[in-house]
Amino acid sequence: GLSRRPAACALRAAAARSPTASSWGLAARAGGCTQVIRVQPQLRALRTSSAALATQQFKLADIGEGITEVTLTELKVKEGDMIKEMDLVCAVESDKASVELTSPYTGKVVKVFHQANDVVKVGSPLIEVDVGGAGDSKP
């Protein structure tokens, strides 16, 4: 069966679920009496890591014509190199095309995921770039 709660209990439960409840309270009326129910506001925060935001992965984009993987023919960068946006990163080739890829980021190369002559699938990361320290110079 269904359980029955007194009106005041039902109002407290409704007030606790109410998206319009403020920290000052919610006035509720039932059976001729008014009750002010104090509701604690919920605090929500998005946690982020500055280290995760400081690096970006440059992934192999779809180069068209249904190509799902390419051979990395030439790698122009290595870990520790400083690169700028539009600098040449690598050359790739498939059975249909040869393409040179440029960096969309400015920063320091912190990881190279593949070597020359590796077969790379579309969507796989090629390099990881620390973009947070771009332009910083250490003495």
GROMACS .gro file of C-alpha atoms in nm:
model
  139
    1GLY     CA    1   0.000   0.000   0.000
    2LEU     CA    2   0.079   0.367  -0.013
    3SER     CA    3   0.220   0.534   0.296
    4ARG     CA    4   0.053   0.854   0.408
    5ARG     CA    5   0.252   1.136   0.560
    6PRO     CA    6   0.115   1.437   0.745
    7ALA     CA    7   0.091   1.753   0.533
    8ALA     CA    8   0.384   1.921   0.713
    9CYS     CA    9   0.615   1.628   0.630
   10ALA     CA   10   0.502   1.636   0.268
   11LEU     CA   11   0.575   2.011   0.253
   12ARG     CA   12   0.924   1.965   0.397
   13ALA     CA   13   0.997   1.694   0.141
   14ALA     CA   14   0.865   1.910  -0.144
   15ALA     CA   15   1.064   2.211  -0.023
   16ALA     CA   16   1.384   2.009  -0.005
   17ARG     CA   17   1.339   1.907  -0.371
   18SER     CA   18   1.235   2.251  -0.491
   19PRO     CA   19   1.477   2.415  -0.735
   20THR     CA   20   1.350   2.758  -0.626
   21ALA     CA   21   1.427   2.708  -0.258
   22SER     CA   22   1.671   2.968  -0.129
   23SER     CA   23   1.898   2.961   0.172
   24TRP     CA   24   1.647   3.186   0.352
   25GLY     CA   25   1.372   2.930   0.333
   26LEU     CA   26   1.058   2.839   0.152
   27ALA     CA   27   0.714   2.931   0.283
   28ALA     CA   28   0.467   2.647   0.248
   29ARG     CA   29   0.100   2.639   0.329
   30ALA     CA   30  -0.102   2.333   0.419
   31GLY     CA   31  -0.421   2.280   0.611
   32GLY     CA   32  -0.456   2.647   0.707
   33CYS     CA   33  -0.111   2.692   0.864
   34THR     CA   34   0.205   2.837   0.714
   35GLN     CA   35   0.548   2.692   0.781
   36VAL     CA   36   0.884   2.838   0.686
   37ILE     CA   37   1.120   2.559   0.606
   38ARG     CA   38   1.492   2.635   0.603
   39VAL     CA   39   1.670   2.471   0.310
   40GLN     CA   40   2.046   2.450   0.277
   41PRO     CA   41   2.164   2.556  -0.070
   42GLN     CA   42   2.367   2.308  -0.270
   43LEU     CA   43   2.705   2.428  -0.384
   44ARG     CA   44   2.836   2.283  -0.706
   45ALA     CA   45   3.177   2.345  -0.848
   46LEU     CA   46   3.364   2.226  -1.152
   47ARG     CA   47   3.706   2.098  -1.058
   48THR     CA   48   3.977   2.146  -1.312
   49SER     CA   49   4.344   2.070  -1.318
   50SER     CA   50   4.572   2.343  -1.446
   51ALA     CA   51   4.820   2.080  -1.559
   52ALA     CA   52   4.560   1.911  -1.778
   53LEU     CA   53   4.459   2.245  -1.928
   54ALA     CA   54   4.820   2.340  -2.000
   55THR     CA   55   4.869   2.060  -2.256
   56GLN     CA   56   4.688   1.988  -2.581
   57GLN     CA   57   4.704   1.678  -2.796
   58PHE     CA   58   4.737   1.725  -3.170
   59LYS     CA   59   4.542   1.436  -3.318
   60LEU     CA   60   4.550   1.303  -3.672
   61ALA     CA   61   4.245   1.451  -3.842
   62ASP     CA   62   4.044   1.284  -4.116
   63ILE     CA   63   4.223   1.376  -4.439
   64GLY     CA   64   3.930   1.269  -4.654
   65GLU     CA   65   3.834   1.006  -4.911
   66GLY     CA   66   3.747   0.746  -4.646
   67ILE     CA   67   4.105   0.710  -4.527
   68THR     CA   68   4.117   0.547  -4.181
   69GLU     CA   69   4.495   0.520  -4.134
   70VAL     CA   70   4.814   0.666  -4.277
   71THR     CA   71   5.187   0.599  -4.264
   72LEU     CA   72   5.393   0.862  -4.083
   73THR     CA   73   5.669   0.923  -4.338
   74GLU     CA   74   5.856   1.208  -4.170
   75LEU     CA   75   5.853   1.358  -3.821
   76LYS     CA   76   5.979   1.718  -3.800
   77VAL     CA   77   5.962   1.763  -3.419
   78LYS     CA   78   6.098   1.589  -3.112
   79GLU     CA   79   6.023   1.609  -2.741
   80GLY     CA   80   6.147   1.937  -2.595
   81ASP     CA   81   6.115   2.137  -2.920
   82MET     CA   82   5.939   2.473  -2.912
   83ILE     CA   83   5.685   2.505  -3.193
   84LYS     CA   84   5.456   2.778  -3.317
   85GLU     CA   85   5.114   2.756  -3.473
   86MET     CA   86   5.146   2.654  -3.840
   87ASP     CA   87   5.494   2.501  -3.794
   88LEU     CA   88   5.541   2.174  -3.984
   89VAL     CA   89   5.496   1.874  -3.751
   90CYS     CA   90   5.505   1.573  -3.982
   91ALA     CA   91   5.435   1.427  -4.323
   92VAL     CA   92   5.193   1.138  -4.372
   93GLU     CA   93   5.089   0.934  -4.670
   94SER     CA   94   4.816   0.691  -4.760
   95ASP     CA   95   4.749   0.495  -5.077
   96LYS     CA   96   4.562   0.802  -5.207
   97ALA     CA   97   4.747   1.110  -5.078
   98SER     CA   98   5.060   1.258  -4.922
   99VAL     CA   99   4.999   1.539  -4.674
  100GLU     CA  100   5.214   1.765  -4.456
  101LEU     CA  101   5.054   1.850  -4.120
  102THR     CA  102   5.110   2.175  -3.933
  103SER     CA  103   5.063   2.247  -3.565
  104PRO     CA  104   4.744   2.413  -3.444
  105TYR     CA  105   4.923   2.507  -3.118
  106THR     CA  106   5.214   2.717  -2.996
  107GLY     CA  107   5.423   2.574  -2.713
  108LYS     CA  108   5.667   2.304  -2.611
  109VAL     CA  109   5.640   1.947  -2.744
  110VAL     CA  110   5.619   1.729  -2.432
  111LYS     CA  111   5.535   1.394  -2.594
  112VAL     CA  112   5.569   1.238  -2.938
  113PHE     CA  113   5.336   0.940  -2.976
  114HIS     CA  114   5.473   0.785  -3.299
  115GLN     CA  115   5.794   0.740  -3.497
  116ALA     CA  116   5.867   0.754  -3.869
  117ASN     CA  117   5.713   0.465  -4.068
  118ASP     CA  118   5.448   0.395  -3.800
  119VAL     CA  119   5.093   0.333  -3.919
  120VAL     CA  120   4.866   0.587  -3.744
  121LYS     CA  121   4.487   0.565  -3.723
  122VAL     CA  122   4.270   0.874  -3.776
  123GLY     CA  123   4.192   1.030  -3.436
  124SER     CA  124   4.514   0.906  -3.272
  125PRO     CA  125   4.732   1.169  -3.103
  126LEU     CA  126   5.050   1.263  -3.287
  127ILE     CA  127   5.209   1.497  -3.032
  128GLU     CA  128   5.124   1.662  -2.701
  129VAL     CA  129   5.206   2.032  -2.665
  130ASP     CA  130   5.243   2.231  -2.343
  131VAL     CA  131   5.054   2.546  -2.437
  132GLY     CA  132   5.048   2.691  -2.085
  133GLY     CA  133   5.416   2.783  -2.094
  134ALA     CA  134   5.411   2.925  -2.446
  135GLY     CA  135   5.620   3.237  -2.453
  136ASP     CA  136   5.770   3.181  -2.106
  137SER     CA  137   6.148   3.181  -2.096
  138LYS     CA  138   6.354   3.038  -1.815
  139PRO     CA  139   6.690   3.198  -1.729
   0.00000   0.00000   0.00000
